[in-house]
mmCIF file of C-alpha atoms in Angstrom:
data_model
loop_
_atom_site.group_PDB
_atom_site.id
_atom_site.type_symbol
_atom_site.label_atom_id
_atom_site.label_comp_id
_atom_site.label_asym_id
_atom_site.label_seq_id
_atom_site.Cartn_x
_atom_site.Cartn_y
_atom_site.Cartn_z
ATOM 1 C CA GLY A 1379 -84.384 -27.791 -23.357
ATOM 2 C CA GLN A 1380 -87.964 -27.438 -24.131
ATOM 3 C CA GLN A 1381 -90.013 -25.138 -21.957
ATOM 4 C CA VAL A 1382 -93.803 -24.964 -21.397
ATOM 5 C CA MET A 1383 -95.027 -21.831 -19.562
ATOM 6 C CA GLN A 1384 -98.531 -21.596 -18.466
ATOM 7 C CA ILE A 1385 -100.339 -18.578 -17.306
ATOM 8 C CA PRO A 1386 -101.935 -17.307 -15.036
ATOM 9 C CA GLN A 1387 -100.817 -19.214 -12.202
ATOM 10 C CA TYR A 1388 -104.028 -18.405 -10.202
ATOM 11 C CA GLN A 1389 -107.270 -17.437 -11.247
ATOM 12 C CA HIS A 1390 -110.178 -16.456 -9.107
ATOM 13 C CA VAL A 1391 -113.701 -16.432 -10.682
ATOM 14 C CA GLN A 1392 -117.105 -16.007 -9.629
ATOM 15 C CA GLU A 1393 -119.342 -19.279 -10.391
ATOM 16 C CA GLY A 1394 -120.882 -18.628 -13.858
ATOM 17 C CA GLU A 1395 -117.992 -16.538 -15.213
ATOM 18 C CA ASP A 1396 -115.815 -17.879 -17.722
ATOM 19 C CA PHE A 1397 -112.181 -19.065 -17.478
ATOM 20 C CA THR A 1398 -109.075 -19.191 -19.737
ATOM 21 C CA THR A 1399 -105.583 -20.791 -19.153
ATOM 22 C CA TYR A 1400 -102.825 -20.283 -21.787
ATOM 23 C CA CYS A 1401 -100.025 -22.408 -22.539
ATOM 24 C CA ASN A 1402 -96.834 -21.537 -24.650
ATOM 25 C CA SER A 1403 -93.892 -23.736 -25.585
ATOM 26 C CA SER A 1404 -90.347 -22.633 -26.692
ATOM 27 C CA THR A 1405 -90.611 -25.252 -29.304
ATOM 28 C CA THR A 1406 -92.974 -26.703 -31.921
ATOM 29 C CA LEU A 1407 -94.928 -29.406 -30.482
ATOM 30 C CA SER A 1408 -95.883 -32.704 -31.921
ATOM 31 C CA ASN A 1409 -98.997 -32.773 -29.753
ATOM 32 C CA ILE A 1410 -100.223 -31.035 -26.510
ATOM 33 C CA GLN A 1411 -102.141 -32.923 -23.686
ATOM 34 C CA TRP A 1412 -104.337 -31.264 -20.844
ATOM 35 C CA TYR A 1413 -104.765 -32.537 -17.341
ATOM 36 C CA LYS A 1414 -107.005 -31.504 -14.453
ATOM 37 C CA GLN A 1415 -105.960 -32.259 -11.050
ATOM 38 C CA ARG A 1416 -108.791 -31.836 -8.094
ATOM 39 C CA PRO A 1417 -107.615 -30.426 -4.788
ATOM 40 C CA GLY A 1418 -105.894 -33.470 -3.093
ATOM 41 C CA GLY A 1419 -105.979 -35.701 -6.029
ATOM 42 C CA HIS A 1420 -103.978 -36.536 -9.042
ATOM 43 C CA PRO A 1421 -103.631 -35.198 -12.323
ATOM 44 C CA VAL A 1422 -106.177 -36.736 -14.887
ATOM 45 C CA PHE A 1423 -106.022 -36.551 -18.595
ATOM 46 C CA LEU A 1424 -108.577 -34.421 -20.369
ATOM 47 C CA ILE A 1425 -107.624 -34.185 -23.944
ATOM 48 C CA GLN A 1426 -104.794 -34.385 -26.491
ATOM 49 C CA LEU A 1427 -104.503 -32.002 -29.561
ATOM 50 C CA VAL A 1428 -102.542 -32.918 -32.486
ATOM 51 C CA LYS A 1429 -103.125 -30.910 -35.550
ATOM 52 C CA SER A 1430 -102.315 -27.085 -36.299
ATOM 53 C CA GLY A 1431 -105.140 -25.125 -35.424
ATOM 54 C CA GLU A 1432 -107.134 -27.663 -33.962
ATOM 55 C CA VAL A 1433 -110.275 -26.993 -31.700
ATOM 56 C CA LYS A 1434 -111.825 -29.505 -29.469
ATOM 57 C CA LYS A 1435 -114.898 -29.414 -27.193
ATOM 58 C CA GLN A 1436 -115.926 -31.411 -24.221
ATOM 59 C CA LYS A 1437 -119.105 -29.860 -22.767
ATOM 60 C CA ARG A 1438 -118.246 -26.235 -21.463
ATOM 61 C CA LEU A 1439 -114.446 -26.765 -22.028
ATOM 62 C CA THR A 1440 -113.078 -25.686 -25.340
ATOM 63 C CA PHE A 1441 -109.327 -26.557 -26.327
ATOM 64 C CA GLN A 1442 -107.324 -25.109 -28.995
ATOM 65 C CA PHE A 1443 -103.953 -25.540 -30.490
ATOM 66 C CA GLY A 1444 -102.232 -22.823 -32.322
ATOM 67 C CA GLU A 1445 -101.312 -22.573 -35.921
ATOM 68 C CA ALA A 1446 -97.727 -22.974 -35.149
ATOM 69 C CA LYS A 1447 -98.213 -25.784 -32.756
ATOM 70 C CA LYS A 1448 -96.480 -23.687 -30.055
ATOM 71 C CA ASN A 1449 -99.420 -22.618 -28.062
ATOM 72 C CA SER A 1450 -102.666 -23.677 -26.568
ATOM 73 C CA SER A 1451 -105.746 -22.721 -24.488
ATOM 74 C CA LEU A 1452 -108.294 -24.123 -22.498
ATOM 75 C CA HIS A 1453 -111.642 -22.139 -22.080
ATOM 76 C CA ILE A 1454 -114.391 -23.211 -19.431
ATOM 77 C CA THR A 1455 -117.540 -21.370 -20.126
ATOM 78 C CA ALA A 1456 -119.859 -20.942 -17.340
ATOM 79 C CA THR A 1457 -117.780 -22.180 -14.670
ATOM 80 C CA GLN A 1458 -119.063 -24.582 -11.798
ATOM 81 C CA THR A 1459 -117.908 -25.522 -8.437
ATOM 82 C CA THR A 1460 -116.868 -28.887 -9.982
ATOM 83 C CA ASP A 1461 -114.432 -26.931 -12.160
ATOM 84 C CA VAL A 1462 -112.097 -26.124 -9.110
ATOM 85 C CA GLY A 1463 -108.712 -27.688 -9.562
ATOM 86 C CA THR A 1464 -105.341 -27.324 -11.264
ATOM 87 C CA TYR A 1465 -105.228 -27.408 -15.018
ATOM 88 C CA PHE A 1466 -101.971 -28.641 -16.530
ATOM 89 C CA CYS A 1467 -100.954 -28.401 -20.148
ATOM 90 C CA ALA A 1468 -97.939 -30.625 -21.234
ATOM 91 C CA GLY A 1469 -96.304 -30.373 -24.536
ATOM 92 C CA TYR A 1470 -95.101 -33.485 -26.450
ATOM 93 C CA SER A 1471 -91.999 -33.100 -28.801
ATOM 94 C CA GLY A 1472 -90.981 -36.572 -28.942
ATOM 95 C CA GLY A 1473 -87.480 -36.303 -27.028
ATOM 96 C CA GLY A 1474 -86.401 -37.541 -23.833
ATOM 97 C CA ALA A 1475 -88.381 -38.189 -20.831
ATOM 98 C CA ASP A 1476 -90.969 -39.407 -23.391
ATOM 99 C CA GLY A 1477 -90.876 -35.643 -24.714
ATOM 100 C CA LEU A 1478 -93.519 -34.578 -22.272
ATOM 101 C CA THR A 1479 -92.864 -31.230 -20.497
ATOM 102 C CA PHE A 1480 -95.442 -30.076 -18.058
ATOM 103 C CA GLY A 1481 -96.654 -26.540 -17.479
ATOM 104 C CA LYS A 1482 -96.642 -25.347 -13.880
ATOM 105 C CA GLY A 1483 -100.485 -25.289 -14.082
ATOM 106 C CA THR A 1484 -103.037 -22.896 -13.425
ATOM 107 C CA HIS A 1485 -105.076 -22.744 -10.079
ATOM 108 C CA LEU A 1486 -108.795 -22.303 -10.694
ATOM 109 C CA ILE A 1487 -110.725 -20.906 -7.548
ATOM 110 C CA ILE A 1488 -114.351 -20.608 -7.756
ATOM 111 C CA GLN A 1489 -116.181 -18.269 -5.579
ATOM 112 C CA PRO A 1490 -120.004 -19.054 -5.012
ATOM 113 C CA ASP B 1101 -109.324 -52.587 -15.251
ATOM 114 C CA ALA B 1102 -105.902 -51.672 -15.330
ATOM 115 C CA GLU B 1103 -104.519 -49.366 -12.790
ATOM 116 C CA ILE B 1104 -101.559 -47.767 -11.251
ATOM 117 C CA THR B 1105 -100.981 -47.881 -7.472
ATOM 118 C CA GLN B 1106 -98.592 -46.332 -5.242
ATOM 119 C CA SER B 1107 -97.463 -47.141 -1.681
ATOM 120 C CA PRO B 1108 -97.439 -46.028 0.956
ATOM 121 C CA ARG B 1109 -100.077 -43.097 0.660
ATOM 122 C CA HIS B 1110 -98.424 -41.261 3.398
ATOM 123 C CA LYS B 1111 -95.076 -41.551 5.218
ATOM 124 C CA ILE B 1112 -93.253 -39.796 7.879
ATOM 125 C CA THR B 1113 -89.556 -40.276 8.378
ATOM 126 C CA GLU B 1114 -86.560 -38.785 9.691
ATOM 127 C CA THR B 1115 -83.619 -37.102 7.813
ATOM 128 C CA GLY B 1116 -80.610 -39.298 6.925
ATOM 129 C CA ARG B 1117 -83.017 -42.581 6.668
ATOM 130 C CA GLN B 1118 -83.606 -44.520 3.418
ATOM 131 C CA VAL B 1119 -86.858 -44.490 1.828
ATOM 132 C CA THR B 1120 -88.388 -46.419 -0.782
ATOM 133 C CA LEU B 1121 -91.838 -45.353 -2.386
ATOM 134 C CA ALA B 1122 -93.443 -48.017 -4.613
ATOM 135 C CA CYS B 1123 -95.201 -48.023 -7.979
ATOM 136 C CA HIS B 1124 -97.006 -50.661 -9.535
ATOM 137 C CA GLN B 1125 -98.925 -50.536 -12.729
ATOM 138 C CA THR B 1126 -100.888 -53.034 -14.795
ATOM 139 C CA TRP B 1127 -101.345 -51.054 -17.887
ATOM 140 C CA ASN B 1128 -98.108 -52.987 -19.485
ATOM 141 C CA HIS B 1129 -96.720 -49.790 -20.282
ATOM 142 C CA ASN B 1130 -93.191 -49.325 -21.202
ATOM 143 C CA ASN B 1131 -92.808 -46.087 -19.971
ATOM 144 C CA MET B 1132 -92.980 -45.042 -16.372
ATOM 145 C CA PHE B 1133 -92.113 -41.833 -14.611
ATOM 146 C CA TRP B 1134 -91.632 -40.381 -10.889
ATOM 147 C CA TYR B 1135 -92.649 -36.671 -10.236
ATOM 148 C CA ARG B 1136 -92.700 -34.687 -7.219
ATOM 149 C CA GLN B 1137 -95.095 -31.795 -6.704
ATOM 150 C CA ASP B 1138 -94.490 -28.655 -4.613
ATOM 151 C CA LEU B 1139 -96.495 -25.511 -4.398
ATOM 152 C CA GLY B 1140 -95.182 -23.140 -7.077
ATOM 153 C CA HIS B 1141 -93.200 -25.600 -8.953
ATOM 154 C CA GLY B 1142 -95.968 -27.784 -10.572
ATOM 155 C CA LEU B 1143 -94.749 -31.217 -11.404
ATOM 156 C CA ARG B 1144 -90.982 -31.636 -11.681
ATOM 157 C CA LEU B 1145 -89.652 -35.110 -13.142
ATOM 158 C CA ILE B 1146 -87.509 -37.013 -10.996
ATOM 159 C CA HIS B 1147 -86.566 -40.221 -13.013
ATOM 160 C CA TYR B 1148 -88.260 -42.147 -15.864
ATOM 161 C CA SER B 1149 -87.741 -45.446 -17.709
ATOM 162 C CA TYR B 1150 -88.435 -46.573 -21.063
ATOM 163 C CA GLY B 1151 -88.453 -50.210 -20.229
ATOM 164 C CA VAL B 1152 -86.834 -53.112 -18.216
ATOM 165 C CA GLN B 1153 -83.283 -52.278 -17.050
ATOM 166 C CA ASP B 1154 -83.593 -48.646 -18.539
ATOM 167 C CA THR B 1155 -83.527 -45.482 -16.259
ATOM 168 C CA ASN B 1156 -83.023 -42.122 -16.927
ATOM 169 C CA LYS B 1157 -82.359 -38.826 -14.772
ATOM 170 C CA GLY B 1158 -84.889 -36.004 -14.926
ATOM 171 C CA GLU B 1159 -84.902 -32.549 -13.979
ATOM 172 C CA VAL B 1160 -84.548 -33.077 -10.077
ATOM 173 C CA SER B 1161 -82.689 -36.343 -9.604
ATOM 174 C CA ASP B 1162 -80.036 -35.574 -6.963
ATOM 175 C CA GLY B 1163 -80.623 -37.706 -3.927
ATOM 176 C CA TYR B 1164 -82.971 -40.152 -5.672
ATOM 177 C CA SER B 1165 -82.551 -43.357 -7.486
ATOM 178 C CA VAL B 1166 -84.627 -45.946 -9.356
ATOM 179 C CA SER B 1167 -84.454 -49.213 -10.658
ATOM 180 C CA ARG B 1168 -86.635 -51.265 -13.242
ATOM 181 C CA SER B 1169 -86.426 -54.990 -13.038
ATOM 182 C CA ASN B 1170 -89.825 -55.701 -14.553
ATOM 183 C CA THR B 1171 -92.429 -53.942 -16.581
ATOM 184 C CA GLU B 1172 -94.860 -53.354 -13.783
ATOM 185 C CA ASP B 1173 -92.800 -51.752 -11.172
ATOM 186 C CA LEU B 1174 -90.624 -48.779 -10.751
ATOM 187 C CA PRO B 1175 -89.540 -47.955 -7.047
ATOM 188 C CA LEU B 1176 -88.235 -44.687 -6.264
ATOM 189 C CA THR B 1177 -85.421 -44.450 -3.348
ATOM 190 C CA LEU B 1178 -84.356 -41.610 -1.586
ATOM 191 C CA GLU B 1179 -80.684 -42.655 -0.379
ATOM 192 C CA SER B 1180 -80.555 -40.199 2.659
ATOM 193 C CA ALA B 1181 -83.654 -38.295 3.182
ATOM 194 C CA ALA B 1182 -83.464 -34.886 3.647
ATOM 195 C CA SER B 1183 -86.278 -32.090 4.606
ATOM 196 C CA SER B 1184 -86.037 -30.610 1.219
ATOM 197 C CA GLN B 1185 -87.503 -33.986 0.064
ATOM 198 C CA THR B 1186 -90.666 -33.326 1.818
ATOM 199 C CA SER B 1187 -93.200 -33.522 -1.042
ATOM 200 C CA VAL B 1188 -96.018 -35.199 -2.905
ATOM 201 C CA TYR B 1189 -94.678 -37.888 -5.191
ATOM 202 C CA PHE B 1190 -96.489 -39.051 -8.223
ATOM 203 C CA CYS B 1191 -95.816 -42.049 -10.380
ATOM 204 C CA ALA B 1192 -97.334 -42.092 -13.976
ATOM 205 C CA SER B 1193 -96.969 -44.460 -17.021
ATOM 206 C CA SER B 1194 -97.790 -44.257 -20.615
ATOM 207 C CA GLU B 1195 -96.945 -45.414 -24.007
ATOM 208 C CA SER B 1196 -94.800 -43.168 -26.260
ATOM 209 C CA GLY B 1197 -96.564 -40.100 -27.102
ATOM 210 C CA PHE B 1198 -99.866 -41.122 -25.334
ATOM 211 C CA PRO B 1199 -101.522 -39.649 -22.079
ATOM 212 C CA GLN B 1200 -99.858 -40.646 -18.913
ATOM 213 C CA HIS B 1201 -101.714 -42.388 -16.313
ATOM 214 C CA PHE B 1202 -100.994 -41.272 -12.658
ATOM 215 C CA GLY B 1203 -101.184 -42.754 -9.166
ATOM 216 C CA ASP B 1204 -102.842 -41.567 -6.391
ATOM 217 C CA GLY B 1205 -99.578 -39.953 -4.898
ATOM 218 C CA THR B 1206 -97.559 -40.481 -1.980
ATOM 219 C CA ARG B 1207 -97.339 -37.662 0.684
ATOM 220 C CA LEU B 1208 -93.713 -37.782 2.181
ATOM 221 C CA SER B 1209 -92.885 -35.715 5.332
ATOM 222 C CA ILE B 1210 -89.067 -35.631 6.571
ATOM 223 C CA LEU B 1211 -88.508 -34.315 9.816
#
């Protein structure tokens, strides 16, 4: 079945440094979704990418979808303490379970 | 505003007991999902439903069951609770291809 790998599992940064998490799918995706989960909270949808090579920005967050629609990345510029949490990618292929497969997430830890 | 609610938020029970976790959504979504979240494993799909009377097994369905008698609710039942089922459980709903909306979660401890 479809697998979605996400790296790194943990990332420690100093406040103000940049952060990137990478997501790779074993199959071509129809779209990819990104979620953020704050400590003690629930996953919250951030963005969905649909087109090959698509790049979207939300303030300091930049999301990219690969040309082959099998990989994606989330980059945060100048991290702030409010960015702390776990970032999940979820690949949609249109199959069973609504075709959505979650990566294991990247835990972002920020040291002030 | 539409929402998805889970109850209880916290529960402690003993091994061997039957436990039911409730999930109720007012989004009118056809698709509903149950996940468990454990450190190092991310979100693992337990069961899901595409609509009334439809249920499907996910990646880690052993020891769990669900039923879908209406659009709004998808209760998750642990038939005979085991310590390995201690976890945080999330319910979610969506329309196909669209983002999932998650509940606040239920923290379940089985002693």
